mmCIF file of C-alpha atoms and ligand atoms in Angstrom:
data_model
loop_
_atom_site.group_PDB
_atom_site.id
_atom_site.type_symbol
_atom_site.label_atom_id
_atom_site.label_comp_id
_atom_site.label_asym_id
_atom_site.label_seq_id
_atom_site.Cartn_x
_atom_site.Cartn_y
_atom_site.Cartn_z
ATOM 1 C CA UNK A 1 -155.355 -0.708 -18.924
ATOM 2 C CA UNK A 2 -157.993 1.705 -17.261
ATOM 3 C CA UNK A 3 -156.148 2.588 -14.092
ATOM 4 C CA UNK A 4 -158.939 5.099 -12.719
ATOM 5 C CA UNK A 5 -160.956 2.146 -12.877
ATOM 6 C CA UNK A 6 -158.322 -0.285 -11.470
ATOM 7 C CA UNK A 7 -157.860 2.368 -8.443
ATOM 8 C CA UNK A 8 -161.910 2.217 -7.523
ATOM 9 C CA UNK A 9 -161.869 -1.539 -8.645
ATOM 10 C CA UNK A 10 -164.899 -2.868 -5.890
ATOM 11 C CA UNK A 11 -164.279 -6.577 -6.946
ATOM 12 C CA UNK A 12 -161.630 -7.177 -4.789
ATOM 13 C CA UNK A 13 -160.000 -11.165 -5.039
ATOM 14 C CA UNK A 14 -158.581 -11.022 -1.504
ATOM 15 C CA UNK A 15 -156.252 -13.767 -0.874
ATOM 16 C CA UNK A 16 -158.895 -15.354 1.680
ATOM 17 C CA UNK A 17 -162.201 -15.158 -0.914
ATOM 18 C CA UNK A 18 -159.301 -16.493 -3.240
ATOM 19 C CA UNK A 19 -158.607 -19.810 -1.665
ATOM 20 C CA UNK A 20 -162.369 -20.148 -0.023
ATOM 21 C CA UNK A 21 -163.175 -20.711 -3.426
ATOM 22 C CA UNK A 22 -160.488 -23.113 -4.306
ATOM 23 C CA UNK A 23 -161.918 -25.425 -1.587
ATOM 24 C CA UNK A 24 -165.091 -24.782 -2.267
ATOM 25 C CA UNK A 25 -164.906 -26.944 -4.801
ATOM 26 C CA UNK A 26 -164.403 -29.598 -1.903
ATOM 27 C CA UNK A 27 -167.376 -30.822 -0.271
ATOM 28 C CA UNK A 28 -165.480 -32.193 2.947
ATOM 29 C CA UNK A 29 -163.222 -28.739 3.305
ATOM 30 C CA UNK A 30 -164.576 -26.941 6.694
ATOM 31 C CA UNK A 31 -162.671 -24.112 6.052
ATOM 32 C CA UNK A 32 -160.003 -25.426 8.410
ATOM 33 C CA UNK A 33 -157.418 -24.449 5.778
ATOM 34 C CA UNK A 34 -158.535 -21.037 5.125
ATOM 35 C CA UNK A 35 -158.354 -20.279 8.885
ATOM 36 C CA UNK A 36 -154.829 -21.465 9.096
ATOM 37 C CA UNK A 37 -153.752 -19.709 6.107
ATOM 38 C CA UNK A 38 -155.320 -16.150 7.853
ATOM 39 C CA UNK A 39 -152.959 -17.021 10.616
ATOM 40 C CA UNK A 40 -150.022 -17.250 8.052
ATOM 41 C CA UNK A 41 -150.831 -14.104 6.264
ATOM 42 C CA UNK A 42 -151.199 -12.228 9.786
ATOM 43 C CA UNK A 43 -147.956 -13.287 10.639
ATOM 44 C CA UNK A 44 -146.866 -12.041 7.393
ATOM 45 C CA UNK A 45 -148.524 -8.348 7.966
ATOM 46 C CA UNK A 46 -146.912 -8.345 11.097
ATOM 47 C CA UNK A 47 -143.019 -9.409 10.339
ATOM 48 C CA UNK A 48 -143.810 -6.799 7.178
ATOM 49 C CA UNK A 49 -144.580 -3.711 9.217
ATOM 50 C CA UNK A 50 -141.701 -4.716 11.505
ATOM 51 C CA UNK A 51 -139.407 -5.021 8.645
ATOM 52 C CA UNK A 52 -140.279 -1.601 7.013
ATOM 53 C CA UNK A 53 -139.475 0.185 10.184
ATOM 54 C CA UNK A 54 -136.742 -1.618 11.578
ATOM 55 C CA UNK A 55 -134.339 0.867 11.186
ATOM 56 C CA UNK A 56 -136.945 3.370 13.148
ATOM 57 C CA UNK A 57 -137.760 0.862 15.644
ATOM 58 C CA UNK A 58 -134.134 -0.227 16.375
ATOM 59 C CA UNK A 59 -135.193 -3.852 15.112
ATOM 60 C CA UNK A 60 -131.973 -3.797 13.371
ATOM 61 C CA UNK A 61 -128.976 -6.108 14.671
ATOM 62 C CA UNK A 62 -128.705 -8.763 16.929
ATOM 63 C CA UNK A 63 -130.705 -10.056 19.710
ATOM 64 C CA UNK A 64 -128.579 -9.479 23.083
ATOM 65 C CA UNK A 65 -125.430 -11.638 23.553
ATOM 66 C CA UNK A 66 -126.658 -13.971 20.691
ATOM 67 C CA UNK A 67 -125.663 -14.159 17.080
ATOM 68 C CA UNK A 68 -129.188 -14.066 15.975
ATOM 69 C CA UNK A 69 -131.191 -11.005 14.393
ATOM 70 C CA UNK A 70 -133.753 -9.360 16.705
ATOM 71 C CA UNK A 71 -136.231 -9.515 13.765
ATOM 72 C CA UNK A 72 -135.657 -13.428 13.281
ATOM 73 C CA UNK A 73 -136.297 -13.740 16.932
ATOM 74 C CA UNK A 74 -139.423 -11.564 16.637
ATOM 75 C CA UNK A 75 -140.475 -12.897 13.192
ATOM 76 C CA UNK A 76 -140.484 -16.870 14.642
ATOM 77 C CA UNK A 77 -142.022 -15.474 18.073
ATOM 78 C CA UNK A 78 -145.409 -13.663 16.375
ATOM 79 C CA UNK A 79 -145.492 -16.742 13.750
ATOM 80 C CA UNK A 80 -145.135 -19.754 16.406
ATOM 81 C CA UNK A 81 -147.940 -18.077 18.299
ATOM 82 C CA UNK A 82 -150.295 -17.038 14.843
ATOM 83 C CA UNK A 83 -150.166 -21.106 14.228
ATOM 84 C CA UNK A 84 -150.631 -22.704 17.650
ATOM 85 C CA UNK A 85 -153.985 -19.848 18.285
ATOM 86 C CA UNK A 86 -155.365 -21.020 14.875
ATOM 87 C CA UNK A 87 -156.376 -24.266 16.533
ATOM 88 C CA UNK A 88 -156.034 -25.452 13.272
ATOM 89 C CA UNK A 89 -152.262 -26.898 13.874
ATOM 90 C CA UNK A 90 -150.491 -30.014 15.428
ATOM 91 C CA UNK A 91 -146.451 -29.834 14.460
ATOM 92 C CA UNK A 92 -144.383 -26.643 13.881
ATOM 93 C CA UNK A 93 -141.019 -27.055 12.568
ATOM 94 C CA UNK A 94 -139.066 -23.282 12.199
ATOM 95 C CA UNK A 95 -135.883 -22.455 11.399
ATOM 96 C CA UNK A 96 -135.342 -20.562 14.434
ATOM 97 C CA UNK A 97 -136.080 -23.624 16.807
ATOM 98 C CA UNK A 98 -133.719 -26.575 17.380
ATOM 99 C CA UNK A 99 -136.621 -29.108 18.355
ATOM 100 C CA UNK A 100 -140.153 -29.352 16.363
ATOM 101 C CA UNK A 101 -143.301 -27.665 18.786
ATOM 102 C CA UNK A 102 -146.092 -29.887 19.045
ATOM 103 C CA UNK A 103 -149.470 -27.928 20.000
ATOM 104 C CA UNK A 104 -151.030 -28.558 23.548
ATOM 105 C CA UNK A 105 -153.801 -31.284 22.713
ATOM 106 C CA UNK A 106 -156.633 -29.108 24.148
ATOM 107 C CA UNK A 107 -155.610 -26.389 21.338
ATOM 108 C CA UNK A 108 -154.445 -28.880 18.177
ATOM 109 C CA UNK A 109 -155.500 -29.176 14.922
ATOM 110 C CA UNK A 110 -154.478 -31.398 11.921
ATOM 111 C CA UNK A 111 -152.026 -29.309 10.058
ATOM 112 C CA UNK A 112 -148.430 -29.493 10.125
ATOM 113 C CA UNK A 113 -145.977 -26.057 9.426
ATOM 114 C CA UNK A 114 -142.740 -26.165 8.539
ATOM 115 C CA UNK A 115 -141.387 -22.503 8.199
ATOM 116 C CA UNK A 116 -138.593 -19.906 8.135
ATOM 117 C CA UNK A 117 -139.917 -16.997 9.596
ATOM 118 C CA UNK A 118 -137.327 -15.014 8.244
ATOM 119 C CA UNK A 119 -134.574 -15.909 5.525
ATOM 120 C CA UNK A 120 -131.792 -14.207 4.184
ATOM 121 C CA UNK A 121 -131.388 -12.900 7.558
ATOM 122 C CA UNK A 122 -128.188 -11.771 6.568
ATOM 123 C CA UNK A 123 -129.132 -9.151 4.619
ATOM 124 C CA UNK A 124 -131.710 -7.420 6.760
ATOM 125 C CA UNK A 125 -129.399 -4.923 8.237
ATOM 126 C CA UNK A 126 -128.656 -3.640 4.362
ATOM 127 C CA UNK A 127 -132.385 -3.475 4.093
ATOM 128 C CA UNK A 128 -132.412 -6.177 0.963
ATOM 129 C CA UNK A 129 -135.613 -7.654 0.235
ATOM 130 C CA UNK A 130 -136.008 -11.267 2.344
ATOM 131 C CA UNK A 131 -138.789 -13.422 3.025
ATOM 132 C CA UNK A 132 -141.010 -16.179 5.359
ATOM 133 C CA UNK A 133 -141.006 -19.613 3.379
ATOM 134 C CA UNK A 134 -143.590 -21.840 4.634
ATOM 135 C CA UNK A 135 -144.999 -25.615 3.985
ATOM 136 C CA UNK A 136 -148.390 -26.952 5.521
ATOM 137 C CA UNK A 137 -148.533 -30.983 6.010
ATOM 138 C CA UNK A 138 -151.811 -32.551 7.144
ATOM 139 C CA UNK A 139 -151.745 -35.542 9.475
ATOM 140 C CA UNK A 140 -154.306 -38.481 7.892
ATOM 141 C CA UNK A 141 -156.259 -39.107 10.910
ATOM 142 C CA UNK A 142 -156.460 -38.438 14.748
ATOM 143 C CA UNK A 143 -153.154 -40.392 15.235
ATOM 144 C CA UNK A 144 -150.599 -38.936 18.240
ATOM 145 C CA UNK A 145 -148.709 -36.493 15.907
ATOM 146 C CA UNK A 146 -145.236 -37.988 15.556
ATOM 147 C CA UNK A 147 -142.133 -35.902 13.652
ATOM 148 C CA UNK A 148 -143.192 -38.835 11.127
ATOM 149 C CA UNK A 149 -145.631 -36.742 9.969
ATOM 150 C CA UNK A 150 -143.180 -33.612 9.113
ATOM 151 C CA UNK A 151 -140.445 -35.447 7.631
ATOM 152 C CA UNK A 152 -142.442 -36.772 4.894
ATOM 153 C CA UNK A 153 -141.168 -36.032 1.280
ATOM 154 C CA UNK A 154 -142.451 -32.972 -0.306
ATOM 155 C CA UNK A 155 -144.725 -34.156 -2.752
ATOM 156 C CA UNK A 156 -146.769 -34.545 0.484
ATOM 157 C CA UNK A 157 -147.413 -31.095 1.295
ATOM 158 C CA UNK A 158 -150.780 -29.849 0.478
ATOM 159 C CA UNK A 159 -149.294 -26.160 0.258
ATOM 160 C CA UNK A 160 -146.592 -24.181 0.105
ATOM 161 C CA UNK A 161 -145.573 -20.537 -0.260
ATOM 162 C CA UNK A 162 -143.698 -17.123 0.307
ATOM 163 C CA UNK A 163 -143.818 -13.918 1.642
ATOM 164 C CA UNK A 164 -141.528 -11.519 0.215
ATOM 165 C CA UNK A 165 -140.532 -8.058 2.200
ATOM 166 C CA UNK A 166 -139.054 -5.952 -0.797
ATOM 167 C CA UNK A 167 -140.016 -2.590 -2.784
ATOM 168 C CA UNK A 168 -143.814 -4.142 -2.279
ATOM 169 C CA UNK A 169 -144.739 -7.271 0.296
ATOM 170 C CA UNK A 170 -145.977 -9.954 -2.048
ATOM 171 C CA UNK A 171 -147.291 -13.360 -0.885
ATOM 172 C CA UNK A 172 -146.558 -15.869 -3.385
ATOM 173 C CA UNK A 173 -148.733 -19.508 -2.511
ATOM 174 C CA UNK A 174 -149.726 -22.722 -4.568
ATOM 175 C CA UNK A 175 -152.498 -25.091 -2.268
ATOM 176 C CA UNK A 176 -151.452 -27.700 -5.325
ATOM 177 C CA UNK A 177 -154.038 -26.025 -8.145
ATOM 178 C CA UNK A 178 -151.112 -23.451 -9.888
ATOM 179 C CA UNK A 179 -149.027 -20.608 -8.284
ATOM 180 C CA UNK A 180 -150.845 -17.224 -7.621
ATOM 181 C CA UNK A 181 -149.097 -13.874 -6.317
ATOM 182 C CA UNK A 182 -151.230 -11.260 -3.934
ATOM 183 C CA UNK A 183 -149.407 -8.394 -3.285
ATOM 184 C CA UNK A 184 -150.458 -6.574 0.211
ATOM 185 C CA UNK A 185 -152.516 -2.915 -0.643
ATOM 186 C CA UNK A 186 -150.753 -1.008 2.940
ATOM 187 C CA UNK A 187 -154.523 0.899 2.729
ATOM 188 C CA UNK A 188 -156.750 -1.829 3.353
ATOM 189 C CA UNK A 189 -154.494 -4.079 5.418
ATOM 190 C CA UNK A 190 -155.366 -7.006 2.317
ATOM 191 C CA UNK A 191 -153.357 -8.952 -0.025
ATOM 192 C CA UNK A 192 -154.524 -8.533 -3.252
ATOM 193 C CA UNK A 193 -154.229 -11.141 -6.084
ATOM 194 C CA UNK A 194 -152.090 -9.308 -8.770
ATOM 195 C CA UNK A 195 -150.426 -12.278 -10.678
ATOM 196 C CA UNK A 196 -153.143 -15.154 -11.065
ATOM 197 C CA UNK A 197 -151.595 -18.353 -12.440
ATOM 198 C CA UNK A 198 -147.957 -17.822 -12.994
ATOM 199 C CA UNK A 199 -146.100 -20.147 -15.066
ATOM 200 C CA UNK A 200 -142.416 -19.501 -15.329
ATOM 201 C CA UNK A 201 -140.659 -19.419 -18.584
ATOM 202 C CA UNK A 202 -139.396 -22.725 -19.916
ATOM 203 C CA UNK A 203 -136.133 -21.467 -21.108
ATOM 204 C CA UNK A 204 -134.232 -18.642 -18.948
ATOM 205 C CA UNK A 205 -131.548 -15.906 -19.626
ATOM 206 C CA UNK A 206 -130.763 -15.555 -15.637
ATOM 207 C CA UNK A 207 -127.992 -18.016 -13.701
ATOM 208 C CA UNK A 208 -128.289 -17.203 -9.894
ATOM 209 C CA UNK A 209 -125.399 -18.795 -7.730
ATOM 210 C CA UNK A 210 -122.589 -17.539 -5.416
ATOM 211 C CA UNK A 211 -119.535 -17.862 -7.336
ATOM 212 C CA UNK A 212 -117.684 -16.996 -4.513
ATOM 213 C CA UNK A 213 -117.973 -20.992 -3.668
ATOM 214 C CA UNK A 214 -117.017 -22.020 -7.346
ATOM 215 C CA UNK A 215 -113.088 -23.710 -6.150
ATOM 216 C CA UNK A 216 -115.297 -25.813 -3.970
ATOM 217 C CA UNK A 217 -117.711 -26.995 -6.599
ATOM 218 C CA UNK A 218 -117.953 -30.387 -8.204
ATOM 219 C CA UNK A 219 -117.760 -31.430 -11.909
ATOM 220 C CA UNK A 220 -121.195 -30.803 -13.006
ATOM 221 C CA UNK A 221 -121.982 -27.524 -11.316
ATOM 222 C CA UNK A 222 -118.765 -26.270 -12.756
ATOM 223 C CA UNK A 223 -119.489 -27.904 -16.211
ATOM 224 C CA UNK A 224 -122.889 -26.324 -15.658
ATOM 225 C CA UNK A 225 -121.841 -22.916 -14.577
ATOM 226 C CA UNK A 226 -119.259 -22.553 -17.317
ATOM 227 C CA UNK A 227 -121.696 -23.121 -20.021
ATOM 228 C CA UNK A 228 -124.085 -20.448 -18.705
ATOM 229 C CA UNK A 229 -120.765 -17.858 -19.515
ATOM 230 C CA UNK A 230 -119.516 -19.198 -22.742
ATOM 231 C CA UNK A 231 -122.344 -21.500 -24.000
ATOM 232 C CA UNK A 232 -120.959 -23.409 -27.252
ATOM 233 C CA UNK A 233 -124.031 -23.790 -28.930
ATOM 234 C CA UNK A 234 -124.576 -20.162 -30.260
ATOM 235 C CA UNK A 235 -126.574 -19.298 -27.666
ATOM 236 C CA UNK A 236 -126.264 -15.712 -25.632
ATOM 237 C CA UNK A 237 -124.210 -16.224 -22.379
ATOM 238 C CA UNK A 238 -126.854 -16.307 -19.289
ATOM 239 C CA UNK A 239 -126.787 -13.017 -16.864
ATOM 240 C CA UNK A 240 -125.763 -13.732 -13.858
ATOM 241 C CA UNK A 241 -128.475 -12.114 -10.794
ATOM 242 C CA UNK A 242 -127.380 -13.037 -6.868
ATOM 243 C CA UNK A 243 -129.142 -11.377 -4.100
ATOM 244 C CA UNK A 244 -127.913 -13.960 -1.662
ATOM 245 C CA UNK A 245 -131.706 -14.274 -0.661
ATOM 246 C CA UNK A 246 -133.413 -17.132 -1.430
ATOM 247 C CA UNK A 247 -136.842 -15.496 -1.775
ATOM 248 C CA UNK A 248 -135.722 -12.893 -3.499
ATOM 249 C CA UNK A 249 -133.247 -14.994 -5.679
ATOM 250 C CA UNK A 250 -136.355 -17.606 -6.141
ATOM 251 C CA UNK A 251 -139.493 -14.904 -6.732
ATOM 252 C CA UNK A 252 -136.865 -13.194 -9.699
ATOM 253 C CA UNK A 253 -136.524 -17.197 -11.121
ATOM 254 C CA UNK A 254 -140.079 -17.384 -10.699
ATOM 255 C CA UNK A 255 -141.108 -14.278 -13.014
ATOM 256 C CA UNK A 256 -138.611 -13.959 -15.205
ATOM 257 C CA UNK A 257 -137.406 -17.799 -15.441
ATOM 258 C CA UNK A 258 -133.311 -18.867 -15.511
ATOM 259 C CA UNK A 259 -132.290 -20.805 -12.984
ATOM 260 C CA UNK A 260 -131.492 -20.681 -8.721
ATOM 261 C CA UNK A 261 -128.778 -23.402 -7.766
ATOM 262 C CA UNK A 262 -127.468 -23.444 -4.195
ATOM 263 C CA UNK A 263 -125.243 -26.848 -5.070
ATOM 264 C CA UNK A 264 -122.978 -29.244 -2.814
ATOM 265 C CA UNK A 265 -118.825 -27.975 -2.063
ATOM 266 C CA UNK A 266 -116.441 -29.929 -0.506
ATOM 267 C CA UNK A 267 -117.128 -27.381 2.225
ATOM 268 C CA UNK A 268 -120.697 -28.144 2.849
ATOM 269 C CA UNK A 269 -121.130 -31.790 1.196
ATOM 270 C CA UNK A 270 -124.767 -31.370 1.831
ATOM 271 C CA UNK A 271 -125.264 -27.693 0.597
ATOM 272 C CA UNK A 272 -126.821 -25.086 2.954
ATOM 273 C CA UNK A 273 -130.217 -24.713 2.332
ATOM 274 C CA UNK A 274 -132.874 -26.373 4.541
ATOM 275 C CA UNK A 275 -134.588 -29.249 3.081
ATOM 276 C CA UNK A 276 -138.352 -28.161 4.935
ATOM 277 C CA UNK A 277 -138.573 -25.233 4.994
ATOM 278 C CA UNK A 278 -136.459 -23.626 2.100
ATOM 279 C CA UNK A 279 -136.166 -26.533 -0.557
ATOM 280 C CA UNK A 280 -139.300 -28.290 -0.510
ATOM 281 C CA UNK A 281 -141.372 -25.327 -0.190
ATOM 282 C CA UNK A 282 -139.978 -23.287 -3.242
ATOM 283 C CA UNK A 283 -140.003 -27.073 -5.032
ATOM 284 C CA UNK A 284 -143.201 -27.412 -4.365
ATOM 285 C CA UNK A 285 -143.738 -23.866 -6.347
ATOM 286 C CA UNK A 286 -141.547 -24.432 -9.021
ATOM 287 C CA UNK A 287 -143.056 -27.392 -9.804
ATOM 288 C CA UNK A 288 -146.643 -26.270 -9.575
ATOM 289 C CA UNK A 289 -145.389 -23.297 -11.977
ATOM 290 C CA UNK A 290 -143.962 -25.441 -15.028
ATOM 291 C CA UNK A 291 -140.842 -25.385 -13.824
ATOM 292 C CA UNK A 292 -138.599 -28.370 -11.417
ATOM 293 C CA UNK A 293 -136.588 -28.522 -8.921
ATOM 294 C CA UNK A 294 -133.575 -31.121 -8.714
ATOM 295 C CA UNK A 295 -131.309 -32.020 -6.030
ATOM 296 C CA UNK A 296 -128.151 -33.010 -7.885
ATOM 297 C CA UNK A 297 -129.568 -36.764 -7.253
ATOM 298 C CA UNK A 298 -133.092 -36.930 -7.547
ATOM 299 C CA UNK A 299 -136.355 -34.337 -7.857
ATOM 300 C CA UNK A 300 -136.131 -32.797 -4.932
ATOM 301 C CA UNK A 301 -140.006 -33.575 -3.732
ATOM 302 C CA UNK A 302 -139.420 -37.517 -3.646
ATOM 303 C CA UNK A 303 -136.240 -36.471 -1.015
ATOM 304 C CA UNK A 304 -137.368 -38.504 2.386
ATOM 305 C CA UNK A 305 -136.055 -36.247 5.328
ATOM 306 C CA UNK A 306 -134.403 -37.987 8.277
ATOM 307 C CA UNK A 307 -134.221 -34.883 10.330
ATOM 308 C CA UNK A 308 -136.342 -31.298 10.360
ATOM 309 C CA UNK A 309 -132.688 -29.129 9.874
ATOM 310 C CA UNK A 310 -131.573 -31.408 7.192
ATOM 311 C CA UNK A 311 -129.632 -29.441 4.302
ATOM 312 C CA UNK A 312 -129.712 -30.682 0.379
ATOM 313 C CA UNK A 313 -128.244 -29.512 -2.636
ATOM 314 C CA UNK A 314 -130.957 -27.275 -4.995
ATOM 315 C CA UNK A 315 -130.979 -26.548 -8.057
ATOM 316 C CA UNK A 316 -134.244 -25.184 -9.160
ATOM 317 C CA UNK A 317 -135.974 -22.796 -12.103
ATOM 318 C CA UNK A 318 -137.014 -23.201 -15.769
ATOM 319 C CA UNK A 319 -137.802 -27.006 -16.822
ATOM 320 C CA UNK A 320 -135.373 -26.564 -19.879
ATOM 321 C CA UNK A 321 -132.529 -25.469 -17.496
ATOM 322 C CA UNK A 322 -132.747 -27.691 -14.962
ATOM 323 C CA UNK A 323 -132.605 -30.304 -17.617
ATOM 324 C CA UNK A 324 -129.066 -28.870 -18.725
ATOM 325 C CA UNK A 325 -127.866 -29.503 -15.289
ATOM 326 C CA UNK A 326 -129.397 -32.644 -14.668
ATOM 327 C CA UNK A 327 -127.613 -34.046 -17.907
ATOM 328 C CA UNK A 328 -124.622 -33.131 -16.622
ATOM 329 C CA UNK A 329 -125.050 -35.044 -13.317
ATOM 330 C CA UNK A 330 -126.390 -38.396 -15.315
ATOM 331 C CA UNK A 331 -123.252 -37.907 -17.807
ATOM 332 C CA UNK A 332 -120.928 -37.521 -14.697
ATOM 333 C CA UNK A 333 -123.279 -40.911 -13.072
ATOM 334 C CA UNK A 334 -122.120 -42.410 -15.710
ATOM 335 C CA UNK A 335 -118.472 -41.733 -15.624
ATOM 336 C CA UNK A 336 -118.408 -43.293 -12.566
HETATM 337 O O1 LIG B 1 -124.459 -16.226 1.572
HETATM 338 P P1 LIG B 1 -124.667 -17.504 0.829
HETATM 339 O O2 LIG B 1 -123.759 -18.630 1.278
HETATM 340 O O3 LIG B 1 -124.649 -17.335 -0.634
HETATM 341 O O4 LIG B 1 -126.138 -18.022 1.238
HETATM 342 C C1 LIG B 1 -127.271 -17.309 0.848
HETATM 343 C C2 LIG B 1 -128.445 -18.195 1.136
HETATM 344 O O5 LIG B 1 -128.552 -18.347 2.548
HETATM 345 C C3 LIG B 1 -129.814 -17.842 3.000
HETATM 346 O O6 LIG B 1 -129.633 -16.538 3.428
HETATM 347 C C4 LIG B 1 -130.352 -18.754 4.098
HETATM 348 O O7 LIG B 1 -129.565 -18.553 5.185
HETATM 349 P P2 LIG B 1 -130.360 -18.225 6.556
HETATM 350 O O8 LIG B 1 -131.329 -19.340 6.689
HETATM 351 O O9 LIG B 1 -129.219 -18.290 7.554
HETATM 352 O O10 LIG B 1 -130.991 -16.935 6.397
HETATM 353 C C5 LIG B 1 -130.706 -17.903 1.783
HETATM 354 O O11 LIG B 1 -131.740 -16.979 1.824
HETATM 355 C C6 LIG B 1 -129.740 -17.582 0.651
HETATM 356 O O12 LIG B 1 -130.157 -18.139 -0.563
#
């Protein structure tokens, strides 16, 4: 690897030229995407810079008399407004908001966004890597948006993807051709694609899960979890690797395959992570990487959403590991 040459490399694949040629190859695509997706990526610049000085810019802690983080307040403000001024938008569904935004008429576009502007709040005061997850949706035809049109299942989204604040700020996005990584060069303000085409291992040696919910677990995440410490079959035991941040948690899976599993407990019967915005997106991912994404029931993209904060179980990563666990769930089907 010449890295003189890498450092005055003039062909630069921005992530913009990257997907204007992906839908190039679409006669009928005006581009509409690519101006969304700028909008994305300058929210992402934006909640980035924030995050790196936060502790400078007394971003850190909670907003006022409220138990939310001044950055998640921030984060959803500068993204809500990114997505209605692209014109290119007609829903917006974010964590941060209890009802779904639907864009003034005069300003609306055709694109739905479902997003967490930022999650794993809970670990920005430690300064632990976290993330914006985001899905796009597209409405058919000129139709009066309805939520309809968000809580579609996930094999509906036309594209999905990350943006992970950590030692470097890397967008990870799939538009439905692959998964590519840019990471963002602080010099030129552009996010650079670094990991063209990822496909995550089929086999993992990485088990990612707080344990600290295992007495509330149910047979087959137990069965499941067990095996990953003393597997029977000769195999070596699986590390275990919890950051307690999805994107972070789900980026590691990603590269270095194993498996992410946020499951049901008889505490939270429906698990905690966000079907929209968390699950489906990083499904969506997996899926487009090699890899799959269950729910404990069913693959998690043909889940129908009833509501925009609805929570499933996830259990998502390597194809070969996610089969392991979804054995155990038919077996324990069976049983019953
Ligand atoms: O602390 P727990 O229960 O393990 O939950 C960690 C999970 O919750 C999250 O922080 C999401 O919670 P928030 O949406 O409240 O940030 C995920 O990023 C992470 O995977």
């Amino acid at each position: 690897m010449d890295h003189a040459a890498d450092a005055h490399r003039t062909d630069l694949m921005t992530i913009t030229r990257f997907v204007l040629n992906e839908k190039s190859k679409y006669p009928e695509s005006r581009g509409d995407f690519t101006i969304l997706l700028n909008h994305i990526v300058l929210g992402c610049k934006f909640v980035c810079s924030a995050v790196n000085k936060a502790g400078l810019a007394k971003l850190i802690g909670l907003a006022g008399e409220t138990n939310v983080q001044k950055l998640d307040v921030l984060s959803n403000e500068v993204f809500v407004k990114a997505l209605v001024s692209s014109g290119r938008t007609c829903i917006l569904v974010s964590e941060e908001d209890e009802e779904a935004t639907f864009v003034d008429p005069s300003k609306r576009g055709r694109y739905c966004v479902v997003f967490d502007p930022l999650d794993g709040s809970s670990n920005i005061d430690c300064g632990v890597s976290i993330g914006t997850i985001f899905g796009i949706y597209m409405i058919k035809d000129n139709h009066e948006p309805t939520l309809d049109d968000v809580l579609q299942p996930g094999k509906q989204m036309l594209a999905a993807g990350y943006c992970m604040y950590g030692s470097s700020c890397t967008l990870v996005l799939s538009t439905g051709e692959g998964v590519n990584a840019f990471t963002l060069d602080p010099s030129l303000g552009e996010f650079i694609l670094t990991h063209p085409d990822i496909k995550i291992p089929k086999k993992g040696k990485i088990y990612s899960v707080n344990e600290g919910n295992a007495k509330n677990w149910d047979g087959p995440t137990a069965k499941y979890v067990e095996k990953c410490k003393f597997p029977k079959d000769g195999s070596s035991s699986k590390s275990l690797r919890y950051i307690g941040s999805m994107v972070a948690d789900v980026h590691r899976t990603l590269l270095c395959g194993g498996i992410f599993l946020y499951p049901a407990d008889k505490k939270s019967p429906s698990g905690k992570l966000r079907v929209l915005y968390e699950v489906f997106p990083m499904s969506f991912l997996m899926e487009q990487a090699g890899g799959q994404a269950f729910t404990g029931k069913q693959r998690a993209l043909d889940l129908v959403p009833t509501k925009i904060h609805e929570r499933s179980p996830i259990f998502l990563g390597s194809f070969d590991d996610v089969e392991d666990i979804k054995a155990l769930y038919t077996a324990e089907g069976k049983k019953e």
